[in-house]
Coordinates of C-alpha atoms in Angstrom, one line a residue:
Chain A
X1330 CA -33.3 18.4 -16.4
X1331 CA -36.6 19.5 -15.1
X1332 CA -36.1 17.3 -12.0
X1333 CA -32.8 18.8 -10.8
X1334 CA -34.6 19.9 -7.7
X1335 CA -35.7 16.4 -7.1
X1336 CA -32.1 15.2 -7.5
X1337 CA -31.1 17.8 -4.9
X1338 CA -33.8 16.5 -2.5
X1339 CA -32.8 12.9 -3.1
X1340 CA -29.1 13.5 -2.6
X1341 CA -29.9 15.1 0.7
X1342 CA -32.0 12.1 1.6
X1343 CA -29.6 9.3 0.8
X1344 CA -29.3 7.1 3.8
X1345 CA -25.7 7.6 5.0
X1346 CA -24.0 5.7 7.8
X1347 CA -23.4 7.7 10.9
X1348 CA -20.1 9.5 11.2
X1349 CA -17.7 8.9 14.2
X1350 CA -16.5 12.5 14.0
X1351 CA -17.1 14.8 16.9
X1352 CA -16.5 18.5 17.0
X1353 CA -14.5 18.2 20.2
X1354 CA -12.2 15.7 18.7
X1355 CA -11.6 18.0 15.7
X1356 CA -10.6 20.8 18.0
X1357 CA -8.2 18.5 19.9
X1358 CA -6.7 17.2 16.6
X1359 CA -6.4 20.8 15.4
X1360 CA -4.6 21.9 18.5
X1361 CA -2.2 19.0 18.3
X1362 CA -1.6 19.7 14.6
X1363 CA -0.9 23.4 15.4
X1364 CA 1.8 22.3 17.8
X1365 CA 3.3 19.9 15.3
X1366 CA 3.2 22.6 12.7
X1367 CA 5.4 24.9 14.8
X1368 CA 7.7 22.0 15.4
X1369 CA 7.8 21.3 11.6
X1370 CA 8.7 25.0 11.0
X1371 CA 11.7 24.5 13.2
X1372 CA 12.7 21.4 11.2
X1373 CA 12.1 23.5 8.0
X1374 CA 14.7 26.0 9.2
X1375 CA 17.2 23.2 9.8
X1376 CA 16.4 21.8 6.4
X1377 CA 17.3 25.2 4.8
X1378 CA 20.9 24.5 5.8
X1379 CA 21.1 21.2 4.1
X1380 CA 19.3 22.4 1.0
X1381 CA 21.5 25.3 0.4
X1382 CA 24.5 23.1 0.5
X1383 CA 23.4 21.6 -2.8
X1384 CA 21.8 24.8 -4.2
X1385 CA 24.9 26.5 -5.6
X1386 CA 25.9 23.7 -7.9
X1387 CA 22.4 23.3 -9.0
X1388 CA 21.7 26.9 -9.7
X1389 CA 25.1 27.6 -11.3
X1390 CA 23.9 26.2 -14.6
X1391 CA 22.0 29.3 -15.4
X1392 CA 24.1 31.7 -13.5
X1393 CA 23.8 32.5 -9.8
X1394 CA 20.4 33.1 -8.3
X1395 CA 19.9 35.4 -5.4
X1396 CA 20.7 32.8 -2.8
X1397 CA 24.0 31.7 -4.4
X1398 CA 25.1 35.2 -5.0
X1399 CA 25.3 36.0 -1.4
X1400 CA 27.3 32.9 -0.6
X1401 CA 29.6 33.3 -3.6
X1402 CA 30.3 37.0 -3.1
X1403 CA 31.1 36.7 0.5
X1404 CA 33.3 33.7 -0.4
X1405 CA 31.9 32.2 2.8
X1406 CA 32.5 28.5 3.3
X1407 CA 29.4 26.4 3.0
X1408 CA 28.4 26.8 6.6
X1409 CA 25.5 27.8 8.8
X1410 CA 26.4 31.5 8.6
X1411 CA 26.3 31.5 4.8
X1412 CA 23.0 29.7 4.9
X1413 CA 21.5 32.2 7.3
X1414 CA 22.6 35.1 5.1
X1415 CA 21.2 33.3 2.0
X1416 CA 18.0 32.5 3.8
X1417 CA 17.5 36.2 4.5
X1418 CA 18.1 37.2 0.9
X1419 CA 15.0 38.1 -1.1
X1420 CA 13.7 35.2 -3.2
X1421 CA 12.1 36.9 -6.1
X1422 CA 10.8 35.1 -9.2
X1423 CA 10.2 36.6 -12.6
X1424 CA 7.0 35.6 -14.4
X1425 CA 6.8 35.1 -18.2
X1426 CA 3.9 34.1 -20.4
X1427 CA 4.3 31.0 -22.5
X1428 CA 3.0 31.3 -26.0
X1429 CA 0.1 29.1 -27.1
X1430 CA 0.0 27.4 -30.5
X1431 CA -2.7 28.8 -32.8
X1432 CA -6.1 27.1 -32.4
X1433 CA -5.5 25.6 -29.0
X1434 CA -7.5 26.6 -26.0
X1435 CA -7.4 26.0 -22.2
X1436 CA -3.7 25.2 -22.4
X1437 CA -2.0 24.1 -19.2
X1438 CA 1.5 23.0 -18.4
X1439 CA 2.2 19.5 -17.0
X1440 CA 6.0 19.2 -16.8
X1441 CA 9.4 20.7 -17.4
X1442 CA 12.8 19.0 -18.0
X1443 CA 15.5 19.4 -15.3
X1444 CA 17.4 22.0 -17.4
X1445 CA 14.4 24.1 -17.9
X1446 CA 14.7 24.0 -21.7
X1447 CA 11.7 21.8 -22.6
X1448 CA 8.2 22.1 -21.2
X1449 CA 5.2 19.9 -22.0
X1450 CA 1.5 20.7 -21.6
X1451 CA -1.9 20.2 -23.1
X1452 CA -4.7 22.2 -24.7
X1453 CA -8.2 21.1 -24.2
X1454 CA -10.8 20.5 -26.9
X1455 CA -14.0 19.3 -25.3
X1456 CA -12.9 16.3 -23.3
X1457 CA -9.8 15.7 -25.3
X1458 CA -6.2 16.8 -24.7
X1459 CA -4.0 18.3 -27.5
X1460 CA -0.2 17.9 -26.9
X1461 CA 2.1 20.9 -26.7
X1462 CA 5.9 21.0 -26.5
X1463 CA 7.8 24.3 -25.7
X1464 CA 11.5 24.4 -26.7
X1465 CA 13.3 27.3 -25.2
X1466 CA 10.0 29.2 -25.0
X1467 CA 8.8 28.4 -28.5
X1468 CA 5.5 26.5 -28.6
X1469 CA 4.7 23.7 -31.0
X1470 CA 1.5 21.6 -31.3
X1471 CA 2.6 18.0 -31.5
X1472 CA 1.1 15.4 -34.0
X1473 CA -1.9 13.5 -32.7
X1474 CA -1.9 9.7 -33.1
X1475 CA -5.3 9.5 -31.5
X1476 CA -8.3 11.5 -30.4
X1477 CA -6.7 12.7 -27.2
X1478 CA -3.0 12.9 -26.2
X1479 CA -2.1 14.0 -22.7
X1480 CA 1.5 15.0 -22.3
X1481 CA 3.0 14.3 -18.9
X1482 CA 6.8 14.6 -18.9
X1483 CA 9.9 15.5 -20.9
X1484 CA 13.6 14.9 -20.3
X1485 CA 16.7 17.1 -20.9
X1486 CA 17.1 15.8 -24.5
X1487 CA 13.5 16.9 -25.3
X1488 CA 12.1 13.4 -25.4
X1489 CA 8.5 13.6 -24.2
X1490 CA 5.9 11.1 -23.1
X1491 CA 2.1 11.1 -22.9
X1492 CA -1.0 9.1 -22.8
X1493 CA -3.2 8.5 -25.9
X1494 CA -6.9 7.9 -25.5
X1495 CA -8.5 6.8 -28.7
X1496 CA -12.0 5.5 -28.0
X1497 CA -11.6 2.4 -26.0
X1498 CA -7.8 2.1 -26.7
X1499 CA -5.3 3.7 -24.4
X1500 CA -1.5 3.6 -24.7
X1501 CA 1.7 5.4 -24.0
X1502 CA 3.5 7.4 -26.7
X1503 CA 7.0 8.9 -26.9
X1504 CA 7.8 12.0 -28.9
X1505 CA 11.4 12.5 -30.2
X1506 CA 12.4 15.1 -32.7
X1507 CA 8.7 15.6 -33.5
X1508 CA 8.2 12.0 -34.3
X1509 CA 5.7 10.0 -32.3
X1510 CA 6.2 6.4 -31.4
X1511 CA 3.6 4.1 -29.8
X1512 CA 5.0 2.1 -26.9
X1513 CA 3.5 -1.3 -27.0
X1514 CA 1.6 -2.7 -24.0
X1515 CA 1.8 -6.4 -23.1
X1516 CA -0.9 -8.7 -24.6
X1517 CA -4.3 -8.2 -23.2
X1518 CA -6.4 -5.0 -22.5
X1519 CA -4.6 -2.6 -20.2
X1520 CA -5.4 0.8 -18.8
X1521 CA -2.2 2.8 -18.2
X1522 CA -2.4 5.3 -15.3
X1523 CA -2.0 7.9 -14.0
X1524 CA 0.5 9.2 -16.6
X1525 CA 4.0 8.0 -17.9
X1526 CA 7.3 9.3 -16.5
X1527 CA 10.6 9.6 -18.3
X1528 CA 14.2 10.0 -17.0
X1529 CA 17.4 11.4 -18.4
X1530 CA 18.3 8.2 -20.1
X1531 CA 15.0 8.1 -21.9
X1532 CA 13.5 5.1 -19.9
X1533 CA 9.7 5.3 -19.6
X1534 CA 7.7 4.1 -16.7
X1535 CA 3.9 3.7 -16.1
X1536 CA 1.4 1.5 -14.2
X1537 CA -1.2 -0.5 -16.0
X1538 CA -4.3 -2.3 -14.7
X1539 CA -6.6 -4.6 -16.6
X1540 CA -9.2 -2.5 -18.5
X1541 CA -12.3 -2.2 -16.4
X1542 CA -10.5 -2.3 -13.1
X1543 CA -10.1 0.7 -11.0
X1544 CA -8.1 1.7 -7.9
X1545 CA -5.1 -0.2 -9.3
X1546 CA -6.6 -3.7 -8.9
X1547 CA -4.3 -6.3 -10.4
X1548 CA -2.0 -3.6 -11.6
X1549 CA 1.6 -4.1 -12.8
X1550 CA 4.5 -1.6 -13.4
X1551 CA 6.0 -1.4 -16.9
X1552 CA 9.3 0.0 -18.1
X1553 CA 10.3 0.7 -21.7
X1554 CA 14.1 1.1 -21.9
X1555 CA 15.3 4.1 -24.0
X1556 CA 14.5 3.6 -27.6
X1557 CA 12.6 0.4 -27.1
X1558 CA 8.9 -0.1 -27.8
X1559 CA 8.7 -3.4 -25.9
X1560 CA 7.6 -3.1 -22.2
X1561 CA 9.4 -4.9 -19.5
X1562 CA 7.3 -5.8 -16.5
X1563 CA 9.2 -4.8 -13.4
X1564 CA 9.3 -7.3 -10.5
X1565 CA 7.7 -5.0 -7.9
X1566 CA 5.6 -6.4 -5.2
X1567 CA 1.8 -6.8 -5.6
X1568 CA 0.1 -3.5 -4.7
X1569 CA 3.1 -1.4 -5.8
X1570 CA 2.4 1.6 -8.0
X1571 CA 5.1 3.6 -9.5
X1572 CA 4.9 7.4 -10.1
X1573 CA 8.3 8.6 -11.1
X1574 CA 11.7 7.4 -12.3
X1575 CA 14.8 9.3 -11.3
X1576 CA 17.9 9.6 -13.4
X1577 CA 19.7 6.8 -11.5
X1578 CA 16.8 4.5 -12.2
X1579 CA 15.2 4.8 -8.7
X1580 CA 11.4 4.2 -8.9
X1581 CA 9.4 6.4 -6.6
X1582 CA 6.0 5.1 -5.7
X1583 CA 3.7 3.6 -3.1
X1584 CA 2.2 0.4 -1.9
X1585 CA -1.6 0.4 -2.2
X1586 CA -4.2 -1.6 -0.4
X1587 CA -7.8 -1.5 -1.6
X1588 CA -6.9 1.6 -3.7
X1589 CA -5.4 3.5 -0.8
X1590 CA -1.8 4.3 -0.4
X1591 CA -0.3 2.9 2.7
X1592 CA 3.4 3.6 2.4
X1593 CA 5.8 5.4 0.1
X1594 CA 8.7 3.4 -1.4
X1595 CA 11.8 3.8 -3.5
X1596 CA 12.6 0.7 -5.6
X1597 CA 15.3 -0.3 -8.0
X1598 CA 14.5 -2.0 -11.3
X1599 CA 15.2 -5.4 -9.7
X1600 CA 12.2 -4.7 -7.4
X1601 CA 14.4 -4.2 -4.3
X1602 CA 12.7 -1.5 -2.3
X1603 CA 13.0 0.5 0.8
X1604 CA 10.1 2.1 2.6
X1605 CA 10.2 5.8 3.0
X1606 CA 9.7 7.0 6.5
X1607 CA 6.4 8.5 7.6
X1608 CA 5.4 10.0 10.9
X1609 CA 3.8 7.6 13.4
X1610 CA 0.2 6.7 12.5
X1611 CA 0.3 8.2 9.0
X1612 CA 0.1 6.7 5.6
X1613 CA 2.3 8.0 2.9
X1614 CA 2.5 8.0 -0.9
X1615 CA 5.5 8.9 -3.0
X1616 CA 4.7 10.8 -6.2
X1617 CA 7.9 12.3 -7.6
X1618 CA 11.7 12.2 -7.3
X1619 CA 14.7 14.1 -8.6
X1620 CA 18.3 13.8 -7.5
X1621 CA 18.5 13.1 -3.8
X1622 CA 14.9 14.1 -3.2
X1623 CA 11.4 12.6 -3.3
X1624 CA 8.0 14.1 -2.5
X1625 CA 4.5 12.9 -1.9
X1626 CA 1.7 13.1 0.6
X1627 CA 0.9 12.0 4.1
X1628 CA -2.6 10.9 5.3
X1629 CA -4.8 11.4 7.2
X1630 CA -3.1 14.8 7.6
X1631 CA -3.2 15.5 3.9
X1632 CA 0.1 17.4 4.1
X1633 CA 3.1 17.1 1.8
X1634 CA 6.2 15.1 2.5
X1635 CA 9.8 15.7 1.4
X1636 CA 12.2 12.8 1.7
X1637 CA 16.0 12.9 1.4
X1638 CA 16.7 9.6 -0.4
X1639 CA 20.4 9.7 0.6
X1640 CA 19.8 10.1 4.4
X1641 CA 16.3 8.7 4.6
X1642 CA 15.1 11.8 6.5
X1643 CA 11.6 13.0 6.1
X1644 CA 10.3 16.6 6.5
X1645 CA 6.6 17.1 6.8
X1646 CA 5.7 20.3 5.0
X1647 CA 2.7 22.0 6.5
X1648 CA 0.9 22.7 3.2
X1649 CA -2.3 21.1 2.0
X1650 CA -0.6 18.4 0.0
X1651 CA 0.5 16.2 -1.5
X1652 CA 3.8 17.3 -3.1
X1653 CA 3.7 16.5 -6.8
X1654 CA 7.0 17.7 -8.2
X1655 CA 10.5 18.2 -6.7
X1656 CA 13.8 19.4 -8.0
X1657 CA 17.4 18.5 -7.1
X1658 CA 17.6 21.3 -4.6
X1659 CA 14.5 20.0 -2.7
X1660 CA 12.0 22.6 -3.8
X1661 CA 8.5 21.1 -4.0
X1662 CA 5.3 22.0 -5.7
X1663 CA 2.3 21.5 -3.4
X1664 CA -1.2 22.1 -4.7
X1665 CA 0.0 24.9 -7.0
X1666 CA 2.4 26.4 -4.4
X1667 CA 6.2 26.2 -4.5
X1668 CA 7.7 25.3 -1.2
X1669 CA 11.4 25.9 -0.6
X1670 CA 13.0 25.3 2.7
X1671 CA 9.6 24.9 4.3
X1672 CA 8.3 28.2 3.1
X1673 CA 6.1 29.2 0.2
X1674 CA 7.9 31.0 -2.6
X1675 CA 5.9 34.0 -3.9
X1676 CA 4.9 33.6 -7.6
X1677 CA 4.3 37.1 -8.8
X1678 CA 1.2 37.5 -11.1
X1679 CA -0.7 40.4 -12.6
X1680 CA -3.3 42.1 -10.4
X1681 CA -6.3 39.9 -10.0
X1682 CA -4.5 36.7 -10.9
X1683 CA -2.8 34.0 -8.8
X1684 CA 0.1 31.8 -9.9
X1685 CA -0.2 28.0 -9.7
X1686 CA 2.9 25.8 -10.1
X1687 CA 2.8 22.4 -11.7
X1688 CA 6.5 21.7 -12.2
X1689 CA 10.1 22.7 -11.4
X1690 CA 13.4 22.5 -13.0
X1691 CA 16.8 22.1 -11.3
X1692 CA 17.6 25.6 -12.7
X1693 CA 14.9 27.2 -10.6
X1694 CA 12.4 27.5 -13.5
X1695 CA 8.8 27.0 -12.2
X1696 CA 6.1 26.1 -14.7
X1697 CA 2.4 26.4 -14.3
X1698 CA -0.4 28.9 -15.0
X1699 CA -2.3 31.8 -13.5
X1700 CA -5.9 31.8 -12.5
X1701 CA -8.3 34.6 -11.9
X1702 CA -8.4 35.4 -8.2
X1703 CA -12.2 35.8 -8.2
X1704 CA -13.4 33.2 -10.6
X1705 CA -10.5 30.6 -10.6
X1706 CA -10.5 30.6 -14.4
X1707 CA -7.2 29.6 -16.1
X1708 CA -5.5 32.6 -17.6
X1709 CA -2.9 30.6 -19.6
X1710 CA 0.5 28.9 -19.2
X1711 CA 3.3 30.8 -17.4
X1712 CA 6.8 30.3 -16.2
X1713 CA 8.6 31.8 -13.2
X1714 CA 12.4 32.0 -13.1
X1715 CA 13.1 31.9 -9.4
Chain B
X321 CA -5.9 29.6 18.6
X322 CA -7.6 32.4 20.5
X323 CA -10.7 31.3 22.4
X324 CA -13.0 33.5 20.5
X325 CA -11.7 32.3 17.2
X326 CA -12.0 28.7 18.4
X327 CA -15.6 29.3 19.3
X328 CA -16.3 30.6 15.8
X329 CA -14.6 27.5 14.3
X330 CA -16.7 25.2 16.5
X331 CA -19.9 27.0 15.5
X332 CA -19.0 26.8 11.9
X333 CA -18.1 23.1 12.0
X334 CA -21.2 22.2 14.0
X335 CA -23.3 23.7 11.3
X336 CA -21.5 22.1 8.4
X337 CA -20.4 18.7 9.7
X338 CA -23.4 16.6 8.7
X339 CA -23.5 18.0 5.2
X340 CA -19.7 17.7 4.7
X341 CA -19.8 14.1 5.8
X342 CA -22.7 13.4 3.4
X343 CA -20.7 15.0 0.6
X344 CA -17.6 12.9 1.4
X345 CA -19.7 9.7 1.7
X346 CA -21.4 10.3 -1.6
X347 CA -18.0 10.9 -3.2
X348 CA -16.2 7.9 -1.9
X349 CA -19.0 5.5 -0.9
X350 CA -17.2 4.4 2.2
X351 CA -18.0 5.5 5.8
X352 CA -14.5 5.1 7.2
X353 CA -12.9 6.9 4.3
X354 CA -15.5 9.6 4.5
X355 CA -14.6 10.1 8.1
X356 CA -10.9 10.3 7.2
X357 CA -11.6 12.8 4.5
X358 CA -13.8 15.1 6.7
X359 CA -11.4 14.8 9.7
X360 CA -8.4 15.8 7.6
X361 CA -10.3 18.7 6.0
X362 CA -11.6 20.1 9.2
X363 CA -8.3 19.7 11.0
X364 CA -6.6 21.6 8.2
X365 CA -9.3 24.2 8.5
X366 CA -8.5 24.6 12.2
X367 CA -4.9 25.3 11.6
X368 CA -5.8 27.9 8.9
X369 CA -8.9 29.2 10.6
X370 CA -7.9 32.7 11.1
X371 CA -7.1 33.3 7.5
X372 CA -9.8 31.0 6.1
X373 CA -12.6 32.5 8.1
X374 CA -11.8 35.9 6.6
X375 CA -12.1 34.5 3.1
X376 CA -15.0 35.6 0.8
X377 CA -16.2 32.1 0.3
X378 CA -15.4 29.9 3.2
X379 CA -17.7 27.1 2.1
X380 CA -16.0 27.0 -1.3
X381 CA -12.6 26.9 0.4
X382 CA -13.7 24.0 2.6
X383 CA -15.1 22.1 -0.3
X384 CA -11.9 22.6 -2.2
X385 CA -9.9 21.1 0.6
X386 CA -12.4 18.2 0.9
X387 CA -12.3 17.4 -2.8
X388 CA -8.5 17.5 -2.8
X389 CA -8.4 15.1 0.1
X390 CA -10.7 12.8 -1.8
X391 CA -8.9 13.0 -5.1
X392 CA -5.3 13.0 -3.9
X393 CA -5.8 10.1 -1.6
X394 CA -7.4 8.0 -4.3
X395 CA -5.0 8.6 -7.1
X396 CA -2.6 11.2 -8.1
X397 CA -3.6 13.5 -10.9
X398 CA -7.1 12.2 -10.8
X399 CA -8.5 15.5 -11.9
X400 CA -6.4 15.3 -15.0
X401 CA -7.8 11.8 -15.6
X402 CA -11.2 13.4 -15.1
X403 CA -10.5 15.9 -17.9
X404 CA -9.4 13.2 -20.2
X405 CA -12.4 10.9 -19.6
X406 CA -13.8 9.6 -22.9
X407 CA -17.5 9.7 -23.3
X408 CA -18.7 6.9 -21.0
X409 CA -21.3 4.3 -22.0
X410 CA -24.5 4.7 -20.1
X411 CA -24.4 2.4 -17.1
X412 CA -26.6 -0.7 -17.1
X413 CA -30.1 -0.1 -16.0
X414 CA -30.5 -0.4 -12.3
X415 CA -32.8 -2.9 -10.8
X416 CA -35.9 -0.9 -10.1
X417 CA -36.8 -3.2 -7.3
X418 CA -34.2 -1.4 -5.2
X419 CA -35.3 1.2 -2.8
X420 CA -35.0 4.6 -4.4
X421 CA -32.2 5.8 -2.2
X422 CA -30.2 2.7 -2.8
X423 CA -30.9 3.0 -6.5
X424 CA -29.5 6.5 -6.5
X425 CA -26.4 5.5 -4.5
X426 CA -25.9 2.6 -6.9
X427 CA -26.3 4.9 -9.9
X428 CA -23.9 7.4 -8.4
X429 CA -21.3 4.7 -7.9
X430 CA -21.6 3.7 -11.5
X431 CA -20.8 7.1 -12.7
X432 CA -17.2 7.9 -13.7
X433 CA -15.6 9.7 -10.7
X434 CA -15.5 13.0 -12.4
X435 CA -19.2 13.0 -13.2
X436 CA -20.0 11.8 -9.7
X437 CA -17.9 14.6 -8.1
X438 CA -19.6 17.3 -10.3
X439 CA -23.1 16.0 -9.5
X440 CA -22.4 15.9 -5.8
X441 CA -20.8 19.3 -5.6
X442 CA -23.4 21.0 -7.8
X443 CA -26.6 19.4 -6.5
X444 CA -25.7 18.4 -2.9
X445 CA -23.2 21.1 -1.9
X446 CA -24.9 23.7 -4.1
X447 CA -21.6 24.9 -5.4
X448 CA -21.8 27.2 -8.5
X449 CA -20.2 26.0 -11.8
X450 CA -17.3 28.3 -11.1
X451 CA -16.8 27.0 -7.5
X452 CA -17.1 23.4 -8.7
X453 CA -14.4 24.0 -11.3
X454 CA -12.1 25.6 -8.7
X455 CA -12.7 22.7 -6.3
X456 CA -11.9 20.1 -9.0
X457 CA -9.1 22.1 -10.6
X458 CA -10.6 22.0 -14.0
X459 CA -12.3 24.4 -16.4
X460 CA -15.9 25.6 -16.2
X461 CA -16.6 24.0 -19.6
X462 CA -15.5 20.7 -18.2
X463 CA -17.8 21.0 -15.2
X464 CA -20.7 21.8 -17.5
X465 CA -20.0 18.9 -19.8
X466 CA -19.4 16.4 -17.0
X467 CA -22.6 17.6 -15.3
X468 CA -24.8 17.1 -18.4
X469 CA -23.2 13.7 -19.0
X470 CA -23.7 12.8 -15.3
X471 CA -27.3 13.9 -15.4
X472 CA -27.9 12.0 -18.6
X473 CA -26.4 8.9 -17.1
X474 CA -28.5 9.2 -14.0
X475 CA -31.6 9.6 -16.1
X476 CA -30.6 6.5 -18.0
X477 CA -30.0 4.6 -14.9
X478 CA -33.0 5.8 -12.8
X479 CA -35.4 6.7 -15.5
X480 CA -38.9 6.4 -14.1
X481 CA -37.7 6.3 -10.5
X482 CA -36.0 9.6 -11.0
X483 CA -39.2 11.2 -12.1
X484 CA -41.7 9.4 -9.8
X485 CA -39.5 8.8 -6.8
X486 CA -40.7 9.9 -3.4
X487 CA -39.0 13.1 -2.3
X488 CA -39.3 13.0 1.4
X489 CA -37.7 9.8 2.4
X490 CA -35.9 10.1 5.8

């Protein structure tokens, strides 16, 4: 465009309302936050004890990790001393490259099953997604029922779900043993968002809003029972959006008002919900759940939250959030970082690259990609066994 | 924070605040939400100031936080939705009786969010293609295609106004 400079000038000249923000107020808020952050780190240390109690059974599936080894070798009872030793043990992760199916470019990973056997992701072709399933490290391009298929989740039996976008038509698909099945939406024109979730049983969950709406206006929550192609509308309250489905059928989500999340919730399929706690004055959104844990974000702080669904306790993680995946040991992915016991886990990467996590298994397998440290370009899908 | 570091922070923020607020407002179109986004961004910057201020590209870092605040608060995985956007229809022609700046704001609001974010970051915040891709968490190719679509849509919406509009409105 020859008038790009004019666009620059005009964007700079758009009449914006005045802001209420003052620099002094920011400094005060920053100081308060720094104090809270120190307090949260103390909480994080306390959390480490609780988390490690469940870690051995979780990690035992693929053999003991560094933290369990300490506890098991010493034969220490599950107590504070064992946790302290374990916490001091090095937490190293080993990076591996995931192969990419021939012909696919810009491949990224979007999810991993709790056992770490199956991983789903997407290649990009222009604006369209190309679905990929990795089984025990072997990559396979999945069949395409429409112009774009965005894979979002996979369960421990290798049943995967994604979102098809084919011109004006959008729908949810399920892949099982390489066969793709369209999951029917109710009558009318619906836009599913953001992406479908699947649990161990194979039940599939997504929100839909009438085509043309945005921000979740007039949205409803749909569930397809395992094997079924007929959606059941869940009796959740108006303004409820669901983001994840745990293996016991708990729906993790949030209540939205005017397109903004106001509170995180855990519901059952009958629509009975409980609000997940948030610090005073903060709004919360629940994005993911696994086992006893749920994660999401807190605003206006913009930090990540970790809820224990059993005790109802919340830990505010001082990482620029929100949390978008969690495993049964309470590890969380937050904006590409893995946070365990309140601290970032180092994801080793070749020189000049940085690891970014997008998902976690209960076996300590972190999935994601690396980016160039200078240019931020994706360098391809990776896993880290932590 | 040490007093000298805090002074540096205050200086930086004073210099950037109006432009960051403008960026947030053009992204979300709501004054209160723009305040929330900027406040959260700059409070987070305060807590990480020592490390952040030593970074190569502080402005890029700040924009990345700001965009994340905007995207994450609106909807999870929005940037993935952005990547999956189908080619949008051109928005309806704006009423040329509007004042230019209102027409531009209206046209911006009619853009799919991905295109709007790319246009604002590239042409208001002057981020490079690489920095825009990093801020949005997508590829450079996506930034380029979103940008050209966004510009085409703005041209379609603003047409003659785009070309003949006055440049120096207050």
